[in-house]
Short mmCIF file of C-alpha atoms in Angstrom, two decimals:
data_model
loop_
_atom_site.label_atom_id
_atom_site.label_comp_id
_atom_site.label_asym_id
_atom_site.label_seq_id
_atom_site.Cartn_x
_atom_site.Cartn_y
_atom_site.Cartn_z
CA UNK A 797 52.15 -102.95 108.92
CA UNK A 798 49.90 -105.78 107.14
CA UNK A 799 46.06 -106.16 108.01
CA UNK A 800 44.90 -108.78 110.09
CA UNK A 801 41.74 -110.27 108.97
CA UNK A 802 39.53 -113.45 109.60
CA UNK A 803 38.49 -116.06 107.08
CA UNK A 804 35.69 -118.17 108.81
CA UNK A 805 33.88 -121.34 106.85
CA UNK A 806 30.51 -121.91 108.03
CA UNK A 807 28.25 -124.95 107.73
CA UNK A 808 25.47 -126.93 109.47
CA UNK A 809 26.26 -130.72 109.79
CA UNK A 810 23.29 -133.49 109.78
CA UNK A 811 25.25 -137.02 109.75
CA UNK A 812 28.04 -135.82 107.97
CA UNK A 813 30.86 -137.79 109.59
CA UNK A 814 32.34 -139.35 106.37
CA UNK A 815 32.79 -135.70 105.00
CA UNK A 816 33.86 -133.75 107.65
CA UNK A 817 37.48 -134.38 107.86
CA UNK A 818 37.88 -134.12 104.26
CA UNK A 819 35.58 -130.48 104.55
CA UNK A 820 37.93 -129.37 106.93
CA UNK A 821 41.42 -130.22 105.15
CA UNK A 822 40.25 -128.98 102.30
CA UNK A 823 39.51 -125.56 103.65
CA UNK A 824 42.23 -125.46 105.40
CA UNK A 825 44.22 -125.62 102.34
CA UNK A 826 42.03 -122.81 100.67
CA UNK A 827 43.21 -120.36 103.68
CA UNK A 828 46.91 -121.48 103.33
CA UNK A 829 46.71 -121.11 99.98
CA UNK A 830 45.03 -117.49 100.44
CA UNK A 831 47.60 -116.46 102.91
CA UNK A 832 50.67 -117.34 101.23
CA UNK A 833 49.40 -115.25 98.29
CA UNK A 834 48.20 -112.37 100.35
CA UNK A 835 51.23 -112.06 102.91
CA UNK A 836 52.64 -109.16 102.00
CA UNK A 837 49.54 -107.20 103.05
CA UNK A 838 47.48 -108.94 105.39
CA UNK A 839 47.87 -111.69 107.95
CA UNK A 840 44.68 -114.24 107.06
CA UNK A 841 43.29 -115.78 110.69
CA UNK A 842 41.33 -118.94 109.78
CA UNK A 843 37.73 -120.33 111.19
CA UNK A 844 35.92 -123.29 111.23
CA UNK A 845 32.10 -122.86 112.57
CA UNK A 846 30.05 -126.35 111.67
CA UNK A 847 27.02 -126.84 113.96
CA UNK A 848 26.16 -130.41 114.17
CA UNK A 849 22.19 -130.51 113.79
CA UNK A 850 21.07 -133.77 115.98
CA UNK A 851 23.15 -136.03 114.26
CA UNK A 852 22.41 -139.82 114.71
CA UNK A 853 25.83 -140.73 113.78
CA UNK A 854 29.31 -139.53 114.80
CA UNK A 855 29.22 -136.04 113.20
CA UNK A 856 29.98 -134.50 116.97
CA UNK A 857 32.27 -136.89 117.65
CA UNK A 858 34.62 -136.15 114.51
CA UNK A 859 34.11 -132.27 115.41
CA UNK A 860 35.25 -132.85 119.05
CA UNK A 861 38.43 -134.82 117.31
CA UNK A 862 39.04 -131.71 115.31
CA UNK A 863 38.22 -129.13 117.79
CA UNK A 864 41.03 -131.12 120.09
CA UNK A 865 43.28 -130.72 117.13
CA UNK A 866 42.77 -127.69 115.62
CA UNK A 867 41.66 -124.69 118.05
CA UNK A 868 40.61 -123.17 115.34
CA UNK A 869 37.61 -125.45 114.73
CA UNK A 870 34.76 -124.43 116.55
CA UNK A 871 32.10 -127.29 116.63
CA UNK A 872 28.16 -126.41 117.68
CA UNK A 873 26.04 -129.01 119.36
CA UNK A 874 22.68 -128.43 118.32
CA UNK A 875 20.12 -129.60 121.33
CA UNK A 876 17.97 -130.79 118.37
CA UNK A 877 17.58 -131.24 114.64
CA UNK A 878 16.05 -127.47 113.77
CA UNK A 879 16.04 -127.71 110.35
CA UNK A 880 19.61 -127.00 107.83
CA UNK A 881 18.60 -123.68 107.40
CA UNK A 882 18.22 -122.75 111.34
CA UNK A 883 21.14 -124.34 112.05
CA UNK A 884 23.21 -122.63 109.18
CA UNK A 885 22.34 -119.29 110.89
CA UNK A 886 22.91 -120.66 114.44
CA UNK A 887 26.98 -120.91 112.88
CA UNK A 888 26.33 -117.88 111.43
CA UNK A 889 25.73 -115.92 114.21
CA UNK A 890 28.85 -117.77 116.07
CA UNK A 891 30.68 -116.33 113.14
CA UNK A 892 29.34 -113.01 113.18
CA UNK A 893 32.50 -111.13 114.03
CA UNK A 894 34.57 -112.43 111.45
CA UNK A 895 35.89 -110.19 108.37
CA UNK A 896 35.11 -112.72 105.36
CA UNK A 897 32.47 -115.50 105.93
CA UNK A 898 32.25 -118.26 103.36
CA UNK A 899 29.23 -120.02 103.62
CA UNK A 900 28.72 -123.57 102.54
CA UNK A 901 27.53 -127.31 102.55
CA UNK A 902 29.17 -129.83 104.65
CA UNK A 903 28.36 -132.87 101.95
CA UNK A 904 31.46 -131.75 99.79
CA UNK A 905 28.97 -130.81 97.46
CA UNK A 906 29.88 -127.07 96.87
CA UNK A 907 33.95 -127.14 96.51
CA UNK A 908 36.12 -125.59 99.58
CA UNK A 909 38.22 -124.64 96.65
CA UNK A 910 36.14 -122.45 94.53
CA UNK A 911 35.55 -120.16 98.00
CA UNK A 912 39.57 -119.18 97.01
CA UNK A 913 37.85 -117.34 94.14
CA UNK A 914 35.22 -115.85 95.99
CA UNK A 915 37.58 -114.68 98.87
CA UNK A 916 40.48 -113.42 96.47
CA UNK A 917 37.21 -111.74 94.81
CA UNK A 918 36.59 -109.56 97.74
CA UNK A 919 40.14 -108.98 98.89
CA UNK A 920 40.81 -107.06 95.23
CA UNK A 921 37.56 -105.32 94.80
CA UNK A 922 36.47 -103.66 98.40
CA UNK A 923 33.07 -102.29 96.09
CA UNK A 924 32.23 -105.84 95.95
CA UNK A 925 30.81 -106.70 99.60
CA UNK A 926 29.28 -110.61 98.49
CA UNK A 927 30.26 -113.24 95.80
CA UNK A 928 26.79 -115.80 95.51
CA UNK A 929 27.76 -118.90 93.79
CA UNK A 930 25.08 -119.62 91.07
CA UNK A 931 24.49 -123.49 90.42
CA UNK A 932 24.85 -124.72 86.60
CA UNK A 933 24.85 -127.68 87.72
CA UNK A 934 22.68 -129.55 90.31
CA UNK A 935 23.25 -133.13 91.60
CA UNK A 936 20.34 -135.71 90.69
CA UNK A 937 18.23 -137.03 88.23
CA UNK A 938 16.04 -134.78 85.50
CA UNK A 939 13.05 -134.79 87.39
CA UNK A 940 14.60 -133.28 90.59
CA UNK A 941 16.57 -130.88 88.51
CA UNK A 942 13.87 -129.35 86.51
CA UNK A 943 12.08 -129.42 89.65
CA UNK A 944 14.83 -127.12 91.19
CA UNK A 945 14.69 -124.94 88.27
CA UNK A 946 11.16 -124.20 88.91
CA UNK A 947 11.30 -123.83 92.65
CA UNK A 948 14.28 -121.14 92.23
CA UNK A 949 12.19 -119.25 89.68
CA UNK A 950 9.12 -118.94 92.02
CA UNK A 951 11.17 -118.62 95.04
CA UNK A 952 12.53 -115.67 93.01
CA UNK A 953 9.43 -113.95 93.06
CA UNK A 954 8.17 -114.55 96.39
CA UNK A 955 10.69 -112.07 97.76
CA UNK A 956 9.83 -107.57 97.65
CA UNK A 957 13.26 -106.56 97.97
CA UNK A 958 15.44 -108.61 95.35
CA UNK A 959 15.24 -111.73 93.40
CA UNK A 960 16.86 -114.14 94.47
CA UNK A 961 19.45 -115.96 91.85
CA UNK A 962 18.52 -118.78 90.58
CA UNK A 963 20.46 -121.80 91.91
CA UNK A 964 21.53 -120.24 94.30
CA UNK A 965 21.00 -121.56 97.69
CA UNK A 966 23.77 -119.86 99.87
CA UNK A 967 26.78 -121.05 99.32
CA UNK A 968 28.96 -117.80 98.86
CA UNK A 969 31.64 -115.32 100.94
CA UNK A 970 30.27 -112.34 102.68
CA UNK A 971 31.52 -109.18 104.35
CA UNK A 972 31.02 -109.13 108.19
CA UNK A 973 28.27 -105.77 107.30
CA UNK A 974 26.61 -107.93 104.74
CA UNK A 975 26.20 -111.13 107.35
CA UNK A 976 25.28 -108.78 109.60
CA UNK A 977 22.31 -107.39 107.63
CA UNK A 978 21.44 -110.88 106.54
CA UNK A 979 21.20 -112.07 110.36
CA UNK A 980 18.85 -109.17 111.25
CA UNK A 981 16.64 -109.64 107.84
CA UNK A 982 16.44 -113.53 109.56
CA UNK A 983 15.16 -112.11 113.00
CA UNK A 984 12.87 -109.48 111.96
CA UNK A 985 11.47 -111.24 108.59
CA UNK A 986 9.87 -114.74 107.23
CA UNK A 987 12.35 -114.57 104.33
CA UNK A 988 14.65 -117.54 104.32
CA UNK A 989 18.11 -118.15 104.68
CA UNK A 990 18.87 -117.53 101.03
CA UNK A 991 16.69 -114.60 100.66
CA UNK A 992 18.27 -113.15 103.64
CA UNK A 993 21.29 -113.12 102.48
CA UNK A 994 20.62 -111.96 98.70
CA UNK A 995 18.97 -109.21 99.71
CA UNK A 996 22.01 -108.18 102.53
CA UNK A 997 24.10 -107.92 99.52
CA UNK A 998 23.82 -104.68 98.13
CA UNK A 999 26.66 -104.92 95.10
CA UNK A 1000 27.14 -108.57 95.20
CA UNK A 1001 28.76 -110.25 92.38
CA UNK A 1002 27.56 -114.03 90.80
CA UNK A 1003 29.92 -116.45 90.11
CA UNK A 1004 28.87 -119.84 87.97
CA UNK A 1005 29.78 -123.11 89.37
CA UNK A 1006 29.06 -126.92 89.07
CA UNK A 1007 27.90 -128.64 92.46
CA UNK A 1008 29.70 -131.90 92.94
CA UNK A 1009 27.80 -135.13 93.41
CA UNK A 1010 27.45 -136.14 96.84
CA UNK A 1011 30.43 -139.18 97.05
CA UNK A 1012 29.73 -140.13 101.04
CA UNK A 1013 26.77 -140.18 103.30
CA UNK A 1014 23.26 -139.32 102.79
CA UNK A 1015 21.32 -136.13 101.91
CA UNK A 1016 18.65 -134.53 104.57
CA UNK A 1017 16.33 -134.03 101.86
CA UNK A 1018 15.80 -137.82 101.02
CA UNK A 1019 12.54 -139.48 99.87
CA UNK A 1020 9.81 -136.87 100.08
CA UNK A 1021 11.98 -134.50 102.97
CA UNK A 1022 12.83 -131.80 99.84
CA UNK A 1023 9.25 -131.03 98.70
CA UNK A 1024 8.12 -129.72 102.32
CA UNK A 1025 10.99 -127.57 102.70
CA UNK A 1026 10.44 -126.24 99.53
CA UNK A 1027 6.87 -125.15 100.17
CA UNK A 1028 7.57 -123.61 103.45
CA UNK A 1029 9.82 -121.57 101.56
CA UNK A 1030 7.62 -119.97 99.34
CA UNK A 1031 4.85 -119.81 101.49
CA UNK A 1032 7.46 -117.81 103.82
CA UNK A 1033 8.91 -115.95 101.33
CA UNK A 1034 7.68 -111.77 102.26
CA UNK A 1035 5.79 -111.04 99.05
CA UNK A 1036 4.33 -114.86 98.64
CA UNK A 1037 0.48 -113.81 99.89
CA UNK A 1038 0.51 -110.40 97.82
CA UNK A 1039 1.69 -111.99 94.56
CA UNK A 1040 -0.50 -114.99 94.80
CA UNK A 1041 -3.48 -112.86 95.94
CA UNK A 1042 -2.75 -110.40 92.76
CA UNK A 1043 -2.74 -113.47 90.91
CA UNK A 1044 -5.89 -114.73 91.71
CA UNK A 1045 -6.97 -111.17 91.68
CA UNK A 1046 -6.14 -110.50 87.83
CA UNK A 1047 -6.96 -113.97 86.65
CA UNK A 1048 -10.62 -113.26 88.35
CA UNK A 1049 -11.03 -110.02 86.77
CA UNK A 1050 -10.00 -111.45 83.43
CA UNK A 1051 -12.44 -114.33 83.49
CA UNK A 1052 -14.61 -111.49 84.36
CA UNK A 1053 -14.03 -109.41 81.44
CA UNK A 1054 -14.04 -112.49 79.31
CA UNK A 1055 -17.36 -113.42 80.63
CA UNK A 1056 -18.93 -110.03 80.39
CA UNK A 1057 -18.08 -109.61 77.25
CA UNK A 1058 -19.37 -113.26 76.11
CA UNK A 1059 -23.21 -112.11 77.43
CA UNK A 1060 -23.09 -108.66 75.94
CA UNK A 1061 -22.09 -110.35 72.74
CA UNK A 1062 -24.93 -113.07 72.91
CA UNK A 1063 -27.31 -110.70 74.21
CA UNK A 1064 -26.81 -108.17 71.33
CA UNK A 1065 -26.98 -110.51 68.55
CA UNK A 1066 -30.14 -111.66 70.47
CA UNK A 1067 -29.36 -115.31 70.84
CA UNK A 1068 -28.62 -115.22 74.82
CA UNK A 1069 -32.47 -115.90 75.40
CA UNK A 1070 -31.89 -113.55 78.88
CA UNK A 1071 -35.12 -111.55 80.12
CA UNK A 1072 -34.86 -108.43 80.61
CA UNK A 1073 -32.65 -107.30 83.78
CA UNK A 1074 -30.45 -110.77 83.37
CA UNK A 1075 -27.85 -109.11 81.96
CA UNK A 1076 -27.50 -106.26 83.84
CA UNK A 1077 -27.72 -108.46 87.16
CA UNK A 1078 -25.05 -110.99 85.66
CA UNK A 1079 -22.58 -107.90 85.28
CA UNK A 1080 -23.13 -106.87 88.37
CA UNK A 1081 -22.17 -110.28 90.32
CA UNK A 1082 -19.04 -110.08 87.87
CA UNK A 1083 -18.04 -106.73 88.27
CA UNK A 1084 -18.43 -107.46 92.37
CA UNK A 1085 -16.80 -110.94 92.13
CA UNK A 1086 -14.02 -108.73 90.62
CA UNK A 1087 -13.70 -105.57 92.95
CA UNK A 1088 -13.49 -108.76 95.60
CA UNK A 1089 -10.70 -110.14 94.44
CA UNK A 1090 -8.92 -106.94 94.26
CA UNK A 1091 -9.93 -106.13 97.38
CA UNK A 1092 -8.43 -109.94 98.76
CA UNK A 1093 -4.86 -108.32 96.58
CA UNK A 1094 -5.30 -105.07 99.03
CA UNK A 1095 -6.08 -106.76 102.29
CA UNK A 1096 -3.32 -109.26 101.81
CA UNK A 1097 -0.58 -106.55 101.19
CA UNK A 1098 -1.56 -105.23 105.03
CA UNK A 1099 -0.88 -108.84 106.30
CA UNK A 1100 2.15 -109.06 104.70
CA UNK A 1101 3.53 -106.59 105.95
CA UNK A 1102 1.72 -107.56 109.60
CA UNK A 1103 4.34 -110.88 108.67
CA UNK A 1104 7.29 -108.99 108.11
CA UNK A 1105 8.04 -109.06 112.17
CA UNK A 1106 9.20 -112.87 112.31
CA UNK A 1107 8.42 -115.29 114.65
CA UNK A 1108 11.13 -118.22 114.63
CA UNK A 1109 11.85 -121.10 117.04
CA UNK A 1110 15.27 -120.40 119.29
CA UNK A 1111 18.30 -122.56 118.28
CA UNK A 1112 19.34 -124.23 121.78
CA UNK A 1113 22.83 -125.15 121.61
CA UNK A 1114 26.37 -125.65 123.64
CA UNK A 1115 29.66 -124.79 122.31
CA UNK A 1116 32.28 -127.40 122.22
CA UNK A 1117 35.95 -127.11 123.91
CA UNK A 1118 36.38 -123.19 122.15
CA UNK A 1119 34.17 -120.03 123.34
CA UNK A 1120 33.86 -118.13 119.91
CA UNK A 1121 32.91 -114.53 122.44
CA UNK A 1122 36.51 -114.54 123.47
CA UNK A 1123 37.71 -114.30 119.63
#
């Protein structure tokens, strides 16, 4: 008797309606491909989760089209725009009781097609429960790619549990226990999306791929709309405040040090021209300057972890024509 499973693709729309029909033909063809190849074991039921985030275009419109078409398209209205990364999770958690979980851009920019990999990935090795899809290649100019660079090294460190891969920014298949980890990490925690859902893996494996260049329709993050996002990020990110704090806290005591030992030089070679006690009280304000900023490392461990219970704003939304709880 074969296994039935479900394959779901998951993504969060925001004026998208050039791409969307093309997004969901070409994961449809992924899952026909999948269960042709897998049909002597398992029967392969397919979803397709996209929450439309406040569109101004026809996004919803093409997503009611498809929904009328395909029942297995599940379209999301979105009250408002929340942000891509709310509204990813919003589709996530519509998704939550599905077996695999692919996880990607509506834009075309991460290929339908290499989720086959990721998915055939996890249906051969059951001690792998997440393939992450590593960027080598980023869409833009050099600027905004060595600025990506950067921001997924430090976003790397902002996180306690694990670092998070650089270039990668979601886009990956998951096991329904690994989604479901990720989605409480997102209600109990300031981590993001990604950082949710690295650390959820716990014997993930990282697959190299090229992102596509955007052919149709215009990114979220245009003009200045990346750089915010970014910042929120890392300010959010669970070990941020500690690991800037220690920062601080270590460069302070070694400009200290530095210091200290620059007067007790002079001083001893006689050339400082201090009277007597200057010295002693100039060590002093440096060695409590110091003990301060260790203490700011200290005290801003405690609020971290006072952070760790997240506070996010609710995703309103309606479903459209299909009620994923009856699934």
């Amino acid at each position: 008797m074969s296994e039935t499973l479900t394959l779901a693709f998951v993504s969060s729309a925001f004026n998208e309606a050039e791409n969307l029909e093309e997004l969901h033909r070409r994961c449809r063809a992924v899952h026909a491909e999948l269960q042709q190849e897998f049909a002597d074991r398992l029967e392969l039921q397919f979803r397709f989760v996209v929450a439309d985030n406040g569109s101004t275009d026809s996004s919803l419109t093409v997503l009611e089209g498809l929904s009328r078409r395909d029942h297995d398209v599940h379209p999301l209205a979105n009250r408002a725009n929340y942000g891509p990364e709310a509204s990813s999770v919003n589709a996530l958690e519509q998704a939550a009781g599905c077996d695999l979980i692919v996880l990607l851009c509506s834009d075309l920019q991460d290929p339908p097609e290499v989720a086959a990999t990721m998915v055939r990935t996890l249906l051969q090795q059951p001690e792998v429960d997440a393939v992450l899809a590593v960027k080598k290649r980023s869409a833009g100019g050099p600027l905004l790619q060595l600025a990506r660079k950067i921001y997924y090294r430090i976003l790397g460190y902002s996180s306690r549990l694990r670092m998070v891969p650089s270039g990668f920014h979601g886009f990956g298949c998951y096991r329904r226990e690994v989604l479901g980890e990720a989605l409480r990490y997102w209600s109990q925690t300031d981590l993001n999306c990604r950082q949710c859902l690295a650390n959820a893996s716990q014997s993930p494996l990282m697959m190299d791929y090229r992102q596509a260049d955007r052919q149709r329709g215009a990114s979220s993050y245009r003009s200045w709309g990346y750089w915010p996002e970014a910042m929120r990020s890392l300010v959010s990110g669970d070990a941020a405040a500690s690991r800037i704090a220690l920062l601080i806290g270590s460069g302070g005591l070694l400009l200290a040090v530095l210091v200290g030992v620059l007067l007790l030089a002079n001083f001893l070679r006689g050339t400082s021209g201090y009277g007597g006690g200057i010295p002693t009280v100039m060590g002093l304000v440096l060695l409590s300057f110091a003990v301060q900023m260790l203490m700011f490392a200290v005290l801003s461990r405690q609020i971290e972890a006072l952070r760790m219970g997240g506070f996010r704003t609710k995703v309103r939304f309606r479903q459209l024509h299909q009620d994923l709880s009856k699934d």
